[in-house]
């Protein structure tokens, strides 16, 4: 009897504390349980203006496969199947310079924020460092056994990461050309590599359908994410949050660093996702192999716009495809690199308002977990 009275007192005390804290006791499994049941609730999306095509830039003679934007936001650079690298004025879209030296498709580009250097990689196994004051190659980084498909610069260290068809990512000392680490463990082509300031400083996405998070100092895997069922071709790191997205043919997933905790799915872009980009306004862009495009609210995973790219006259029907994309430094312009050999610049519609383009949002109570 005494035991029952003590138990009742304790339970009453817990309820009082929870009510004071503003927590309601919700039944979990049994009606007498005091554990609050966590019901996942869909987050209301922020309103974003729809995007529209502003400019088409022609000049490449092959599929445009890669892009990088200069940190000063004055120009951008593209690489293509015609083996050339072209530098374009961002404001006018005019060609400033063409660099030749690769003997196959240029698949990755990066512009250094601290040095006058441009880095490029391609299907010819080459990784090159260009001095933009002399417009010539000053360094080669040798080691990849097959085509190099992606390249990323570390934001604070003089370190370069490359990845490719030999199923490895390699970490290079930018100045000495020394290979610091060979990051092996993927079972197939590493399609994308990204560097960030805090651990895990290296992220890789592979055709083996996994994503790996790497410890840069040790050169070891910190985590392997196996949620995707198809090849992971694209990664995008949020510019201000410690989160990133991965794109595959099954869907797009959002993750939290440092552990690689799954957050949510971006669903219903049913295509092979080749490229992802995210800006400071929490807009995620996804571009696919069939030319379809989608714009999403980063926080809620709500798709607020779907588009098909406009294939330019003179291109074959099959040449609708988006291979690479990037937002400029302001996040107000999106640049896409496409299979019709053009580069397209997209901007938000300045006339759109929440009244003209309302959010068509129907929240679902239970979200797909993985």
Short mmCIF file of C-alpha atoms in Angstrom, two decimals:
data_model
loop_
_atom_site.label_atom_id
_atom_site.label_comp_id
_atom_site.label_asym_id
_atom_site.label_seq_id
_atom_site.Cartn_x
_atom_site.Cartn_y
_atom_site.Cartn_z
CA UNK A 1 0.00 0.00 0.00
CA UNK A 2 2.80 2.37 0.97
CA UNK A 3 4.61 1.52 -2.28
CA UNK A 4 1.49 2.40 -4.34
CA UNK A 5 1.12 5.77 -2.57
CA UNK A 6 4.81 6.61 -3.22
CA UNK A 7 4.47 5.60 -6.90
CA UNK A 8 1.34 7.74 -7.28
CA UNK A 9 3.16 10.71 -5.66
CA UNK A 10 6.12 10.30 -8.03
CA UNK A 11 3.86 10.08 -11.08
CA UNK A 12 1.93 13.17 -9.94
CA UNK A 13 5.23 15.04 -9.48
CA UNK A 14 6.44 14.11 -13.00
CA UNK A 15 3.14 15.28 -14.53
CA UNK A 16 3.38 18.57 -12.58
CA UNK A 17 6.95 19.16 -13.77
CA UNK A 18 6.03 18.35 -17.39
CA UNK A 19 3.00 20.67 -17.26
CA UNK A 20 5.13 23.47 -15.82
CA UNK A 21 7.57 22.98 -18.71
CA UNK A 22 4.66 23.13 -21.15
CA UNK A 23 4.88 19.47 -22.16
CA UNK A 24 1.70 17.45 -22.53
CA UNK A 25 1.77 13.81 -21.58
CA UNK A 26 0.75 11.95 -24.74
CA UNK A 27 0.16 8.20 -24.74
CA UNK A 28 2.95 6.26 -26.41
CA UNK A 29 2.18 2.55 -26.23
CA UNK A 30 -0.10 2.28 -23.23
CA UNK A 31 -2.61 4.79 -21.90
CA UNK A 32 -0.70 5.17 -18.63
CA UNK A 33 2.67 6.04 -20.22
CA UNK A 34 4.18 9.48 -19.54
CA UNK A 35 6.64 9.35 -22.46
CA UNK A 36 5.76 11.91 -25.11
CA UNK A 37 5.22 10.43 -28.52
CA UNK A 38 7.28 12.16 -31.19
CA UNK A 39 5.02 12.62 -34.21
CA UNK A 40 7.03 13.88 -37.19
CA UNK A 41 5.46 17.04 -38.56
CA UNK A 42 6.21 18.41 -42.00
CA UNK A 43 7.80 21.84 -41.86
CA UNK A 44 6.01 24.65 -43.67
CA UNK A 45 8.11 25.72 -46.67
CA UNK A 46 9.35 29.27 -47.16
CA UNK A 47 8.11 31.07 -50.26
CA UNK A 48 10.56 31.35 -53.16
CA UNK A 49 10.08 33.12 -56.46
CA UNK A 50 10.04 30.84 -59.53
CA UNK A 51 13.12 30.83 -61.76
CA UNK A 52 13.18 31.59 -65.46
CA UNK A 53 15.69 31.50 -68.31
CA UNK A 54 17.48 34.82 -68.86
CA UNK A 55 20.37 34.05 -71.21
CA UNK A 56 21.74 31.28 -73.43
CA UNK A 57 25.50 31.29 -74.09
CA UNK A 58 26.92 29.36 -77.04
CA UNK A 59 30.56 28.72 -77.83
CA UNK A 60 31.49 25.17 -76.87
CA UNK A 61 31.50 22.47 -79.56
CA UNK A 62 30.70 19.58 -77.21
CA UNK A 63 28.63 18.72 -74.16
CA UNK A 64 29.36 21.25 -71.40
CA UNK A 65 30.38 19.11 -68.42
CA UNK A 66 31.78 21.36 -65.68
CA UNK A 67 31.60 24.84 -64.18
CA UNK A 68 33.28 26.98 -61.52
CA UNK A 69 32.56 30.56 -60.49
CA UNK A 70 35.34 32.96 -59.58
CA UNK A 71 35.21 34.05 -55.90
CA UNK A 72 34.94 37.73 -56.90
CA UNK A 73 31.79 36.93 -58.92
CA UNK A 74 33.13 38.68 -62.04
CA UNK A 75 33.56 35.66 -64.32
CA UNK A 76 32.96 31.93 -64.52
CA UNK A 77 34.68 29.06 -66.27
CA UNK A 78 33.30 26.02 -68.10
CA UNK A 79 34.82 22.80 -69.43
CA UNK A 80 33.40 20.65 -72.20
CA UNK A 81 33.62 17.62 -74.43
CA UNK A 82 35.46 19.75 -77.01
CA UNK A 83 38.50 19.52 -74.64
CA UNK A 84 38.55 23.29 -74.05
CA UNK A 85 38.14 25.44 -70.96
CA UNK A 86 36.38 28.75 -71.54
CA UNK A 87 36.24 31.79 -69.27
CA UNK A 88 33.13 33.97 -69.57
CA UNK A 89 32.14 37.36 -68.22
CA UNK A 90 29.33 36.76 -65.72
CA UNK A 91 27.47 40.03 -66.31
CA UNK A 92 27.47 40.03 -70.13
CA UNK A 93 28.05 36.36 -71.00
CA UNK A 94 30.86 37.27 -73.41
CA UNK A 95 33.85 34.97 -73.93
CA UNK A 96 37.04 36.29 -72.34
CA UNK A 97 39.50 33.43 -72.86
CA UNK A 98 39.84 29.86 -74.15
CA UNK A 99 42.41 27.49 -72.59
CA UNK A 100 43.54 24.35 -74.41
CA UNK A 101 45.67 21.51 -73.08
CA UNK A 102 43.38 18.63 -72.16
CA UNK A 103 43.16 15.82 -74.70
CA UNK A 104 39.72 14.61 -73.61
CA UNK A 105 36.52 15.92 -71.97
CA UNK A 106 37.06 18.40 -69.12
CA UNK A 107 35.01 17.04 -66.20
CA UNK A 108 35.94 19.19 -63.19
CA UNK A 109 36.96 22.80 -62.49
CA UNK A 110 37.75 24.92 -59.43
CA UNK A 111 39.04 28.48 -58.96
CA UNK A 112 41.30 29.18 -55.98
CA UNK A 113 40.08 31.95 -53.65
CA UNK A 114 43.63 32.73 -52.45
CA UNK A 115 45.83 32.28 -55.53
CA UNK A 116 45.45 33.22 -59.21
CA UNK A 117 45.01 29.52 -59.99
CA UNK A 118 42.46 27.50 -61.92
CA UNK A 119 42.36 23.72 -61.47
CA UNK A 120 40.96 21.33 -64.06
CA UNK A 121 40.58 17.58 -64.46
CA UNK A 122 39.33 15.36 -67.24
CA UNK A 123 38.79 11.99 -68.83
CA UNK A 124 42.44 12.06 -69.99
CA UNK A 125 43.48 11.21 -66.34
CA UNK A 126 45.05 14.66 -66.06
CA UNK A 127 44.74 17.13 -63.20
CA UNK A 128 46.16 20.53 -64.11
CA UNK A 129 46.88 23.79 -62.30
CA UNK A 130 46.66 26.87 -64.53
CA UNK A 131 48.26 30.21 -63.65
CA UNK A 132 45.67 32.78 -64.71
CA UNK A 133 48.25 35.58 -64.78
CA UNK A 134 50.16 33.74 -67.52
CA UNK A 135 47.22 31.65 -68.84
CA UNK A 136 49.29 28.48 -68.90
CA UNK A 137 49.65 25.18 -67.02
CA UNK A 138 52.20 25.35 -64.21
CA UNK A 139 51.58 22.01 -62.45
CA UNK A 140 50.34 18.50 -63.17
CA UNK A 141 49.13 16.09 -60.48
CA UNK A 142 49.87 12.51 -61.55
CA UNK A 143 48.37 9.42 -59.94
CA UNK A 144 44.85 8.65 -61.14
CA UNK A 145 44.68 5.44 -63.17
CA UNK A 146 41.62 6.45 -65.19
CA UNK A 147 39.41 9.43 -66.00
CA UNK A 148 39.12 12.12 -63.30
CA UNK A 149 35.48 13.15 -62.92
CA UNK A 150 35.42 15.64 -60.06
CA UNK A 151 37.62 18.14 -58.31
CA UNK A 152 37.26 20.29 -55.19
CA UNK A 153 39.44 22.79 -53.33
CA UNK A 154 39.64 22.91 -49.56
CA UNK A 155 38.23 26.27 -48.35
CA UNK A 156 41.11 27.10 -45.97
CA UNK A 157 44.02 24.74 -46.72
CA UNK A 158 46.17 24.55 -49.86
CA UNK A 159 44.75 21.12 -50.58
CA UNK A 160 43.05 19.73 -53.66
CA UNK A 161 40.75 16.69 -53.79
CA UNK A 162 40.09 14.77 -57.01
CA UNK A 163 38.00 11.69 -57.72
CA UNK A 164 37.30 9.47 -60.68
CA UNK A 165 36.77 6.22 -62.50
CA UNK A 166 39.52 4.34 -60.64
CA UNK A 167 37.14 4.27 -57.59
CA UNK A 168 39.45 6.46 -55.50
CA UNK A 169 39.62 10.03 -54.32
CA UNK A 170 43.06 11.58 -54.02
CA UNK A 171 44.20 14.41 -51.78
CA UNK A 172 47.01 16.58 -53.14
CA UNK A 173 49.29 19.25 -51.76
CA UNK A 174 48.54 22.09 -54.15
CA UNK A 175 52.10 23.48 -54.11
CA UNK A 176 54.35 20.39 -53.98
CA UNK A 177 52.07 18.21 -56.22
CA UNK A 178 52.48 15.42 -53.66
CA UNK A 179 49.62 12.96 -53.19
CA UNK A 180 48.92 13.09 -49.44
CA UNK A 181 46.20 10.40 -49.30
CA UNK A 182 44.56 7.90 -51.60
CA UNK A 183 41.03 7.50 -50.26
CA UNK A 184 40.03 4.00 -51.28
CA UNK A 185 36.98 1.98 -50.26
CA UNK A 186 34.38 2.74 -52.91
CA UNK A 187 33.49 -0.17 -55.18
CA UNK A 188 32.96 1.85 -58.34
CA UNK A 189 33.54 5.25 -59.97
CA UNK A 190 33.64 8.16 -57.54
CA UNK A 191 31.39 10.63 -59.35
CA UNK A 192 31.67 13.63 -57.01
CA UNK A 193 33.96 14.91 -54.28
CA UNK A 194 33.48 17.91 -51.99
CA UNK A 195 35.73 19.61 -49.41
CA UNK A 196 34.59 21.56 -46.38
CA UNK A 197 36.25 23.33 -43.47
CA UNK A 198 35.26 21.06 -40.55
CA UNK A 199 35.39 17.27 -40.23
CA UNK A 200 34.32 15.34 -42.21
CA UNK A 201 36.40 17.57 -44.49
CA UNK A 202 35.98 15.30 -47.53
CA UNK A 203 32.68 13.91 -48.87
CA UNK A 204 32.48 11.47 -51.79
CA UNK A 205 29.55 10.09 -53.78
CA UNK A 206 29.97 6.99 -55.88
CA UNK A 207 28.39 4.85 -58.58
CA UNK A 208 28.42 2.04 -55.96
CA UNK A 209 25.38 3.93 -54.47
CA UNK A 210 27.20 4.94 -51.26
CA UNK A 211 28.43 8.21 -49.80
CA UNK A 212 31.55 8.30 -47.66
CA UNK A 213 32.63 10.89 -45.11
CA UNK A 214 36.39 11.07 -44.64
CA UNK A 215 38.77 12.16 -41.90
CA UNK A 216 41.24 14.33 -43.83
CA UNK A 217 44.10 14.08 -41.33
CA UNK A 218 44.02 10.28 -41.12
CA UNK A 219 42.81 9.58 -44.66
CA UNK A 220 40.24 7.16 -43.23
CA UNK A 221 36.48 6.71 -43.65
CA UNK A 222 34.46 8.26 -40.80
CA UNK A 223 31.08 7.02 -42.05
CA UNK A 224 29.55 5.18 -45.00
CA UNK A 225 25.99 6.14 -45.93
CA UNK A 226 24.16 3.32 -47.70
CA UNK A 227 20.64 4.75 -47.96
CA UNK A 228 20.66 5.31 -51.74
CA UNK A 229 19.86 2.35 -53.98
CA UNK A 230 21.26 3.82 -57.21
CA UNK A 231 24.46 5.61 -58.25
CA UNK A 232 25.20 8.83 -56.38
CA UNK A 233 26.30 11.29 -59.06
CA UNK A 234 26.00 14.62 -57.26
CA UNK A 235 26.67 16.23 -53.88
CA UNK A 236 25.97 19.79 -52.72
CA UNK A 237 27.10 21.37 -49.44
CA UNK A 238 24.93 24.11 -47.95
CA UNK A 239 26.90 27.41 -47.92
CA UNK A 240 26.06 28.34 -44.31
CA UNK A 241 24.71 25.22 -42.57
CA UNK A 242 26.58 22.03 -41.66
CA UNK A 243 24.34 20.00 -43.99
CA UNK A 244 24.60 18.56 -47.50
CA UNK A 245 22.47 16.89 -50.17
CA UNK A 246 23.11 13.90 -52.41
CA UNK A 247 21.45 13.12 -55.74
CA UNK A 248 20.72 9.73 -57.27
CA UNK A 249 18.25 8.16 -59.69
CA UNK A 250 16.08 7.04 -56.75
CA UNK A 251 15.78 10.43 -55.00
CA UNK A 252 17.64 13.32 -53.39
CA UNK A 253 18.57 13.04 -49.72
CA UNK A 254 19.59 15.61 -47.15
CA UNK A 255 22.16 14.86 -44.44
CA UNK A 256 23.60 16.47 -41.34
CA UNK A 257 27.30 16.55 -40.58
CA UNK A 258 29.48 15.46 -38.87
CA UNK A 259 27.96 11.96 -38.49
CA UNK A 260 26.04 11.92 -41.77
CA UNK A 261 22.66 11.76 -40.01
CA UNK A 262 19.79 11.40 -42.48
CA UNK A 263 17.38 14.37 -42.37
CA UNK A 264 14.83 14.00 -45.19
CA UNK A 265 14.12 13.04 -48.79
CA UNK A 266 13.46 15.42 -51.67
CA UNK A 267 10.99 13.28 -53.60
CA UNK A 268 9.44 13.19 -57.08
CA UNK A 269 12.28 14.30 -59.33
CA UNK A 270 12.11 10.96 -61.14
CA UNK A 271 15.24 11.08 -63.26
CA UNK A 272 18.98 10.47 -63.09
CA UNK A 273 20.23 13.46 -61.09
CA UNK A 274 23.53 14.69 -62.53
CA UNK A 275 23.95 17.90 -60.58
CA UNK A 276 22.84 19.68 -57.41
CA UNK A 277 23.40 23.25 -56.25
CA UNK A 278 22.18 25.13 -53.18
CA UNK A 279 22.29 28.86 -52.46
CA UNK A 280 22.24 31.04 -49.33
CA UNK A 281 18.48 31.60 -49.70
CA UNK A 282 17.85 27.87 -49.09
CA UNK A 283 16.97 27.07 -52.69
CA UNK A 284 18.16 23.65 -53.87
CA UNK A 285 18.42 23.04 -57.61
CA UNK A 286 18.51 19.58 -59.17
CA UNK A 287 19.33 18.96 -62.84
CA UNK A 288 18.86 15.63 -64.57
CA UNK A 289 20.12 13.57 -67.48
CA UNK A 290 16.82 13.97 -69.37
CA UNK A 291 16.83 17.78 -69.17
CA UNK A 292 14.34 18.02 -66.31
CA UNK A 293 14.99 20.54 -63.55
CA UNK A 294 13.53 21.07 -60.09
CA UNK A 295 13.77 23.81 -57.47
CA UNK A 296 13.23 22.96 -53.80
CA UNK A 297 12.94 24.66 -50.44
CA UNK A 298 15.97 23.37 -48.49
CA UNK A 299 14.33 23.34 -45.05
CA UNK A 300 11.08 21.55 -45.90
CA UNK A 301 12.07 19.58 -49.07
CA UNK A 302 9.06 21.13 -50.83
CA UNK A 303 9.41 21.24 -54.63
CA UNK A 304 8.18 24.69 -55.63
CA UNK A 305 9.03 24.51 -59.35
CA UNK A 306 9.56 21.89 -62.07
CA UNK A 307 10.94 22.79 -65.49
CA UNK A 308 12.19 21.18 -68.68
CA UNK A 309 15.28 22.78 -70.16
CA UNK A 310 14.85 24.46 -73.55
CA UNK A 311 16.96 22.59 -76.11
CA UNK A 312 18.53 25.05 -78.53
CA UNK A 313 17.78 24.78 -82.28
CA UNK A 314 20.22 22.58 -84.13
CA UNK A 315 20.50 20.09 -81.28
CA UNK A 316 19.22 16.53 -81.41
CA UNK A 317 16.20 15.57 -79.32
CA UNK A 318 18.41 13.35 -77.18
CA UNK A 319 20.63 16.29 -76.31
CA UNK A 320 18.42 17.51 -73.49
CA UNK A 321 20.55 16.95 -70.42
CA UNK A 322 22.00 18.97 -67.57
CA UNK A 323 25.50 17.96 -66.53
CA UNK A 324 26.66 20.69 -64.15
CA UNK A 325 25.28 23.70 -62.32
CA UNK A 326 26.28 26.44 -59.90
CA UNK A 327 24.75 29.45 -58.22
CA UNK A 328 26.82 32.61 -58.43
CA UNK A 329 28.23 34.09 -55.20
CA UNK A 330 25.09 36.16 -54.57
CA UNK A 331 22.78 33.17 -55.10
CA UNK A 332 20.69 35.27 -57.49
CA UNK A 333 21.87 33.63 -60.72
CA UNK A 334 21.94 29.94 -61.56
CA UNK A 335 24.19 28.71 -64.36
CA UNK A 336 23.57 25.31 -65.98
CA UNK A 337 25.87 23.39 -68.34
CA UNK A 338 24.00 21.32 -70.87
CA UNK A 339 24.04 18.60 -73.53
CA UNK A 340 22.94 21.00 -76.29
CA UNK A 341 26.46 22.53 -75.98
CA UNK A 342 25.15 25.70 -74.35
CA UNK A 343 25.40 27.38 -70.98
CA UNK A 344 22.17 28.83 -69.59
CA UNK A 345 21.74 31.55 -66.97
CA UNK A 346 18.55 31.51 -64.89
CA UNK A 347 17.19 34.16 -62.52
CA UNK A 348 14.24 34.49 -60.19
CA UNK A 349 11.15 36.08 -61.72
CA UNK A 350 11.22 39.67 -60.34
CA UNK A 351 7.45 40.07 -60.83
CA UNK A 352 6.45 36.99 -58.84
CA UNK A 353 4.79 37.39 -55.44
CA UNK A 354 3.30 34.94 -52.92
CA UNK A 355 -0.11 35.95 -54.33
CA UNK A 356 0.74 35.26 -58.00
CA UNK A 357 2.63 32.03 -57.17
CA UNK A 358 1.15 30.66 -53.93
CA UNK A 359 2.66 27.67 -52.15
CA UNK A 360 0.68 24.54 -53.02
CA UNK A 361 1.65 22.70 -49.86
CA UNK A 362 -0.17 19.68 -48.48
CA UNK A 363 1.62 18.46 -45.37
CA UNK A 364 1.85 14.73 -44.78
CA UNK A 365 1.96 13.48 -41.21
CA UNK A 366 4.39 10.64 -41.74
CA UNK A 367 7.48 11.25 -43.87
CA UNK A 368 9.51 8.49 -45.53
CA UNK A 369 12.35 7.83 -43.14
CA UNK A 370 15.13 6.49 -45.39
#
